[in-house]
Coordinates of C-alpha atoms in Angstrom, one line a residue:
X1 CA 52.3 67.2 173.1
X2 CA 53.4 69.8 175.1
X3 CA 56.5 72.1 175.7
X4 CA 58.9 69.8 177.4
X5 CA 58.5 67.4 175.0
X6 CA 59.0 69.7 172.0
X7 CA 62.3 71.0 173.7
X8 CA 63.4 67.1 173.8
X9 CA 62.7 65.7 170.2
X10 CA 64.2 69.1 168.9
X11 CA 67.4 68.9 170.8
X12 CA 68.2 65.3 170.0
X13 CA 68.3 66.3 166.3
X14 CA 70.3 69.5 167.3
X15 CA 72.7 67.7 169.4
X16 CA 73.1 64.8 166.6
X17 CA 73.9 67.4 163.6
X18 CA 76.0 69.1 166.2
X19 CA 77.9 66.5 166.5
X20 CA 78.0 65.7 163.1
X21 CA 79.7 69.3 162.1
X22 CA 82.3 69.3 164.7
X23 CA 83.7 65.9 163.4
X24 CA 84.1 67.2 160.0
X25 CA 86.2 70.3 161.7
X26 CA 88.3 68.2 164.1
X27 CA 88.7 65.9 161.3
X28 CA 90.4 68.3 159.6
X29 CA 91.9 71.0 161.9
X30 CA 93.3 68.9 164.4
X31 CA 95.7 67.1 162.4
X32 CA 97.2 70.9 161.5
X33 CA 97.7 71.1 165.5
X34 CA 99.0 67.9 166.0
X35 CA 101.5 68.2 163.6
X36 CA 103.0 71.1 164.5
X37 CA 103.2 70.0 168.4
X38 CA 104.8 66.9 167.0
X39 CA 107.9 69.0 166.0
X40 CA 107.9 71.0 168.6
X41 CA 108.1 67.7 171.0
X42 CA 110.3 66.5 168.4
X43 CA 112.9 69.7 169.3
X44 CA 112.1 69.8 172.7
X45 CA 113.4 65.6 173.2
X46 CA 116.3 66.5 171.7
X47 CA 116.8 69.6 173.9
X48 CA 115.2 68.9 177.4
X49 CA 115.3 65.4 178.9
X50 CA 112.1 65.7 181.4
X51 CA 110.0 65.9 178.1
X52 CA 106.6 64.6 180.1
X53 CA 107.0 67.5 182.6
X54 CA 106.6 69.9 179.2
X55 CA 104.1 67.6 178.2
X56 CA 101.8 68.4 181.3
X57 CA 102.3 72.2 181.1
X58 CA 101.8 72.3 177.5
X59 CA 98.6 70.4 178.0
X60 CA 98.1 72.3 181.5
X61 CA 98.1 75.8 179.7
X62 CA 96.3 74.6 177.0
X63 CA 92.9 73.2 178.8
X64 CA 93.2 76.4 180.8
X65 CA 92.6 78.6 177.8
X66 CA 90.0 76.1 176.4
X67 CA 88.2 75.9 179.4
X68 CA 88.0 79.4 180.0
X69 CA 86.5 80.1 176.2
X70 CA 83.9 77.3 176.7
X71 CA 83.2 78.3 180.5
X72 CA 82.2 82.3 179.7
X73 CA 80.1 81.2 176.6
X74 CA 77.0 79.4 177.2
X75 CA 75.1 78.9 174.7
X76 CA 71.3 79.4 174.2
X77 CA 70.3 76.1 172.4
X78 CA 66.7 76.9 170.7
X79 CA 65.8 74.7 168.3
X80 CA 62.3 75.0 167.0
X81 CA 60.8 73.8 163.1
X82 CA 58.1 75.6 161.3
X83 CA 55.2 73.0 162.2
X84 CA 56.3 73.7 166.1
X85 CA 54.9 76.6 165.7
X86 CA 51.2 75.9 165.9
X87 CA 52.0 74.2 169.1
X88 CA 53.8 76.8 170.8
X89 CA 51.6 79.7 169.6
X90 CA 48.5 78.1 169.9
X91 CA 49.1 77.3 173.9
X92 CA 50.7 80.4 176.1
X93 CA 52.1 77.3 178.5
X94 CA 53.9 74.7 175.5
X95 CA 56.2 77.9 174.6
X96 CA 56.7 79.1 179.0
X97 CA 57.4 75.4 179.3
X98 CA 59.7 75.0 176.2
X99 CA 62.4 78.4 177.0
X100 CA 62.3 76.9 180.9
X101 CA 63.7 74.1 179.7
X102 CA 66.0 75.7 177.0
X103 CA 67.2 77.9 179.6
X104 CA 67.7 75.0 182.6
X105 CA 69.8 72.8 180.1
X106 CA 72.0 75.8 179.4
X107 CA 72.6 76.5 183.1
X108 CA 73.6 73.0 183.5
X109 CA 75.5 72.8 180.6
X110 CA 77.3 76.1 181.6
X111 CA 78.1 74.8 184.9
X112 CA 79.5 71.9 183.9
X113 CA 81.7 73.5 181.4
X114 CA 82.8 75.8 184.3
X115 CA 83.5 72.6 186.7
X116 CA 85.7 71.4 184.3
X117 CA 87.6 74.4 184.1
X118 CA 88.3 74.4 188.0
X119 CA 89.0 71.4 187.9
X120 CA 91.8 72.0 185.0
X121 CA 93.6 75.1 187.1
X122 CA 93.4 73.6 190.3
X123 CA 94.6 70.2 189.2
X124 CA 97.5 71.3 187.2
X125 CA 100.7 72.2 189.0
X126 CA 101.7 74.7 186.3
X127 CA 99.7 78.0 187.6
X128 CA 99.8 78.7 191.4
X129 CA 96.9 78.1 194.2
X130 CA 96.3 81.8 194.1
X131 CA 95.9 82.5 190.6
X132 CA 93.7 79.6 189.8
X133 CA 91.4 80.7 192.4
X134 CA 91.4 84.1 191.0
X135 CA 90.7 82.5 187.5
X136 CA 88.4 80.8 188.3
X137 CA 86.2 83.5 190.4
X138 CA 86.2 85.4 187.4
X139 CA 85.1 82.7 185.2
X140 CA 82.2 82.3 188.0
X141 CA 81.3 86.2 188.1
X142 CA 81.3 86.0 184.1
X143 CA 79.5 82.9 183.6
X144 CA 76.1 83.8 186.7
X145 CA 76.1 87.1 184.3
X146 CA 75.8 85.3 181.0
X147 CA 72.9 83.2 182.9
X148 CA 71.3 86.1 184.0
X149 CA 71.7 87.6 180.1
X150 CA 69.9 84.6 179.1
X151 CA 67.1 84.3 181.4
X152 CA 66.2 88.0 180.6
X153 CA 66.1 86.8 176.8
X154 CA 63.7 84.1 177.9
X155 CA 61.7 86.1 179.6
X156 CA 61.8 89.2 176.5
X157 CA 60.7 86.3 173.6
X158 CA 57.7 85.1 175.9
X159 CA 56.1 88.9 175.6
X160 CA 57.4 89.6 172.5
X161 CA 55.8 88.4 169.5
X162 CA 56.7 83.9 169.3
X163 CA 56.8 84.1 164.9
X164 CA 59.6 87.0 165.0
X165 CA 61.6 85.6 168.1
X166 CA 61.9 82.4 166.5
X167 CA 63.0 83.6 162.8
X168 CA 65.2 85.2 164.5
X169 CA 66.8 82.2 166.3
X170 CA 66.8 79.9 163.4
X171 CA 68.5 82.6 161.0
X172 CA 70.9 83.1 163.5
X173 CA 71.4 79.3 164.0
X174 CA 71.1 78.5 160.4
X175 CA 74.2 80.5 159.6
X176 CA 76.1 79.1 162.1
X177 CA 75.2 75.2 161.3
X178 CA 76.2 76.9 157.4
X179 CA 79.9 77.2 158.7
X180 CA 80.0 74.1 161.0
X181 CA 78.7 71.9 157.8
X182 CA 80.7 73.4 154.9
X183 CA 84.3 75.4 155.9
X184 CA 86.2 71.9 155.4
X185 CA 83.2 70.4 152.7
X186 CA 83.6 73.1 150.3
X187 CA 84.6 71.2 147.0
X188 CA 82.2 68.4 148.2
X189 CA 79.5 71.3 148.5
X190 CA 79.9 72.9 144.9
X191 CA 79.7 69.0 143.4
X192 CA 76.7 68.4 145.5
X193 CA 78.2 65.3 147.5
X194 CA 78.1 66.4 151.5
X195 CA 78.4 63.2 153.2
X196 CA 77.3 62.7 156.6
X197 CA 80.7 60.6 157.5
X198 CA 84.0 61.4 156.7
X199 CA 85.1 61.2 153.3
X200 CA 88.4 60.0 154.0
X201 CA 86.8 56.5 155.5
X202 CA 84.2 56.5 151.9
X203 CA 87.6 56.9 149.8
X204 CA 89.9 54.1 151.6
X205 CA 86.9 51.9 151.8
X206 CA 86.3 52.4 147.7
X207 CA 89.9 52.2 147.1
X208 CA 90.0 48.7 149.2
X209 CA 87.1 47.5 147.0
X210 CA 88.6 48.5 143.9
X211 CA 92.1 47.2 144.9
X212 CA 90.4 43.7 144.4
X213 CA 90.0 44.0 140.7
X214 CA 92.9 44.1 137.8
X215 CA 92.9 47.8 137.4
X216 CA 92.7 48.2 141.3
X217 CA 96.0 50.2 141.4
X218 CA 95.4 52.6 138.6
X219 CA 91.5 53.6 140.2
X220 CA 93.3 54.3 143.5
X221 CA 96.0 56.2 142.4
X222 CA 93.0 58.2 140.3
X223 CA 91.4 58.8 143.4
X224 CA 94.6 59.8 145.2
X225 CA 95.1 62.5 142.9
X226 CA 91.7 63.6 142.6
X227 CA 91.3 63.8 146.6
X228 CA 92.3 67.0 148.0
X229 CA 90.8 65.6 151.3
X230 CA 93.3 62.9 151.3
X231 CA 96.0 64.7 149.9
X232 CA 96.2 67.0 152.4
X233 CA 96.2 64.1 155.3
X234 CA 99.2 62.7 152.6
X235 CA 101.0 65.6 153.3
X236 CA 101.0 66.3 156.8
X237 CA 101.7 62.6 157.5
X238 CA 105.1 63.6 155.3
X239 CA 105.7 67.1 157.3
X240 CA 105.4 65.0 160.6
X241 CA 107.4 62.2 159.8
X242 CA 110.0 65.5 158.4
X243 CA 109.2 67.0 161.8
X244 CA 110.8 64.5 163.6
X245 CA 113.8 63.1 161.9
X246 CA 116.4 66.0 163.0
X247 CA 116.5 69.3 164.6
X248 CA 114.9 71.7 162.2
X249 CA 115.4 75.5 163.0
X250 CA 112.3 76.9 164.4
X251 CA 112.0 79.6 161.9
X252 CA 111.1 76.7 159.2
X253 CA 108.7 75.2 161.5
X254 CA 107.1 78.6 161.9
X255 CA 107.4 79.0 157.6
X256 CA 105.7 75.9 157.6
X257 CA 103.0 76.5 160.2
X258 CA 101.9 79.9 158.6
X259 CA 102.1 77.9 154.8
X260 CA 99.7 76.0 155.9
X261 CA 97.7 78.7 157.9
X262 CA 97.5 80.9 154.9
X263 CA 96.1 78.2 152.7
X264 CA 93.1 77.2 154.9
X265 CA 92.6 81.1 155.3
X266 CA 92.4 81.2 151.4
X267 CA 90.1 78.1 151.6
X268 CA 87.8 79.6 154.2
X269 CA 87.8 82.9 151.4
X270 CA 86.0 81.2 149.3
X271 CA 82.7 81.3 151.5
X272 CA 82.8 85.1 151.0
X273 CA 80.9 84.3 147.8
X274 CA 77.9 82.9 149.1
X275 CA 76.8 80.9 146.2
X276 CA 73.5 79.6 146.4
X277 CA 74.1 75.9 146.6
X278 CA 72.4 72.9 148.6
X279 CA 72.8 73.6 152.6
X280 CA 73.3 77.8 151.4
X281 CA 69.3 77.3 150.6
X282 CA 68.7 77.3 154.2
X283 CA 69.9 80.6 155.0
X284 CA 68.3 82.6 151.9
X285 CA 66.6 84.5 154.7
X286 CA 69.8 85.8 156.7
X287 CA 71.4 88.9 154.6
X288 CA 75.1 89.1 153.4
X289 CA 76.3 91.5 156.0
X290 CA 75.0 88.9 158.6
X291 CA 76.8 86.2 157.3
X292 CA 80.3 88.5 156.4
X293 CA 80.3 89.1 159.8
X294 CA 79.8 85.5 161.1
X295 CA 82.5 84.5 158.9
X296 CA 85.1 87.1 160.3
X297 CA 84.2 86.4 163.5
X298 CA 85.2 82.7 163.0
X299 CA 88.3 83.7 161.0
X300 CA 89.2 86.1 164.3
X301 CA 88.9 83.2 166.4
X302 CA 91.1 81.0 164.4
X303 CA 93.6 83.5 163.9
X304 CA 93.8 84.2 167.8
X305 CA 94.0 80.5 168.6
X306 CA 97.0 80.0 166.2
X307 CA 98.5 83.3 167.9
X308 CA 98.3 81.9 171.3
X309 CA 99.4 78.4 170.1
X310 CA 102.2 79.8 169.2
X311 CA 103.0 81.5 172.6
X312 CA 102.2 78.8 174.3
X313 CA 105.0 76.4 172.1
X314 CA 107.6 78.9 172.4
X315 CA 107.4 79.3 176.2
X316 CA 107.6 75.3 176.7
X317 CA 109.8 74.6 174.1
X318 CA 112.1 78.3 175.0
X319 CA 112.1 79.3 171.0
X320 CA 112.8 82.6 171.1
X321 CA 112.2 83.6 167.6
X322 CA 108.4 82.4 167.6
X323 CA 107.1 85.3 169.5
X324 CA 107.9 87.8 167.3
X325 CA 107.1 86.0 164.3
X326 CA 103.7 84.8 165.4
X327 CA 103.0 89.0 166.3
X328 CA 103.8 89.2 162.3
X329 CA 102.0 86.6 161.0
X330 CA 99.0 87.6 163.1
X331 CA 99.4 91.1 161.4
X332 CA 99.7 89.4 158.4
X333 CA 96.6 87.5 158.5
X334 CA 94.6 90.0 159.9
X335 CA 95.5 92.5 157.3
X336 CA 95.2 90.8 154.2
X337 CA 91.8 89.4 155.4
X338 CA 90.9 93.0 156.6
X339 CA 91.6 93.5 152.3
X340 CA 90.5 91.1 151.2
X341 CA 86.7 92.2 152.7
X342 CA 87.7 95.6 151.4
X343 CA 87.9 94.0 147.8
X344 CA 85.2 92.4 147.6
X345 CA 82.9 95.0 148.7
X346 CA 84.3 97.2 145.9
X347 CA 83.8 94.6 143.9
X348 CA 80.3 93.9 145.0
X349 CA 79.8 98.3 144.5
X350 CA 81.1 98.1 141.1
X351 CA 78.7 95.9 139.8

């Protein structure tokens, strides 16, 4: 046993749960993106005849901005159980060997995040030679300092005390892998069902099964109603097919985007509450200002990414009204969940 190998066998079940989590998001999520773009291509065929030119800028500024966010953040992947820690306390050299390596597959990581994203402005013909060079020495100069960040952490948690650096790490990853593994798996939480696969392929797989047998059709329309996973797919599948029938005016698409915005704001609420529950075990240790604050962070994030998706649309597509509206709807969000953290706290104060 020594450090190396530690960093290996941890990272293969961090990678693998990783992987996990970010299905159940994209699962979810992306079909909200893909929808609205599917009206807006739907308007813009109607409109502009060279619709695979917009189709490479809209994709063009798009993996900009993506690769930009994923290019300044590396991450700091340290992933260590409670029994590693006889190992790596017991032996100075097991925990020297373990952050090297933590902190060479970051830089590697980082770098190949930051290759893509030179390779997505450079590539594209949307943004000019100049700029993307610019973009992309700024990315550079922002990513060597994160590095540099990182190897000074490395360096700070082998002189500081090992137990309390890595608490530390696993309440801070623990609440993270909280948000990844329960934002779109919150009924599914509270009834104590988390699957590791997608739901949506358990429930058509039990509804083939049960179409089989003489009251087939009754159990699956049971289930349909009873599936708010399902139903939701249901109902975008509607709104797209809506989407692209006939020329809708932007201001209902934008109605209908922020509908839909709103509600999985309101669903992502519900985690304010913190019940202790199943995966919520895990992070006992973490307190409720820690976690508040993750969970506006992520909200922040979201918000901004539907703000900039909406910029992005309306300078393809040429809708002037989106714009402004996405300004207000932005406001919108942000203030109500600025209140809606006010309220609870008072709440929480009262009694």
């Amino acid at each position: 046993m020594s450090g190396k190998t530690i960093f290996r066998l941890r990272q293969e079940t961090f990678r693998k749960a990783c992987f996990n989590y970010w299905r159940y998001v994209f699962n979810d999520h992306a079909v909200l993106f893909f929808t609205f773009l599917l009206g807006a291509l739907a308007y813009t065929t109607s409109k502009d005849p060279q619709l695979l030119r917009t189709i490479v800028k809209l994709l063009a500024y798009l993996g900009a901005i993506a690769s930009f966010l994923f290019a300044v953040r590396p991450s700091f992947p340290l992933y260590i159980e409670e029994a590693d820690g006889y190992w790596l306390r017991t032996n100075y050299q097991f925990f020297e060997e373990y952050l090297s390596q933590v902190f060479l597959s970051a830089s590697y990581l980082a770098m190949g995040k930051w290759l893509i994203c030179l390779l997505v402005v450079l590539g594209t013909k949307v943004w000019p030679l100049a700029y993307g060079l610019l973009f992309s020495l700024v990315t550079l100069v922002i990513l060597v300092g994160k590095l540099m960040t990182l190897k000074k952490k490395a360096s700070w948690m082998i002189q500081r005390d090992f137990r309390q650096s890595y608490q530390k790490e696993m309440r801070r990853q623990a609440r993270w892998w909280l948000f990844f593994s329960q934002f779109t798996r919150v009924k599914e939480r509270r009834l104590g069902q988390v699957k590791r696969r997608a739901y949506l392929d358990f429930l058509m797989h039990w509804g083939q099964k049960q179409m089989r047998t003489v009251h087939g059709g009754r159990q699956l329309a049971l289930a349909l109603r009873s599936s708010e996973y399902l139903t939701s797919w249901i109902w975008l599948t509607v709104l797209g097919l809506l989407l692209s029938i006939g020329n809708l005016p932007p201001l209902f698409l934008l109605a209908i985007q922020a509908i839909f915005l709103l509600m999985t704001t309101l669903q992502w609420g519900s985690l304010l509450q913190f019940e202790t529950h199943t995966f919520l075990e895990r992070v006992q240790r973490a307190s409720k200002a820690e976690k508040e604050h993750d969970f506006h962070h992520i909200i922040a994030w979201v918000i901004l990414l539907q703000a900039g998706i909406f910029g992005i649309v309306s300078k393809v597509t040429h809708w002037e009204t989106l714009p402004s509206f996405g300004i207000v709807v932005f406001l919108l969000f942000a203030f109500s969940l600025y209140g809606l953290s006010a309220y609870r706290e008072r709440k929480a104060r009262r009694d």
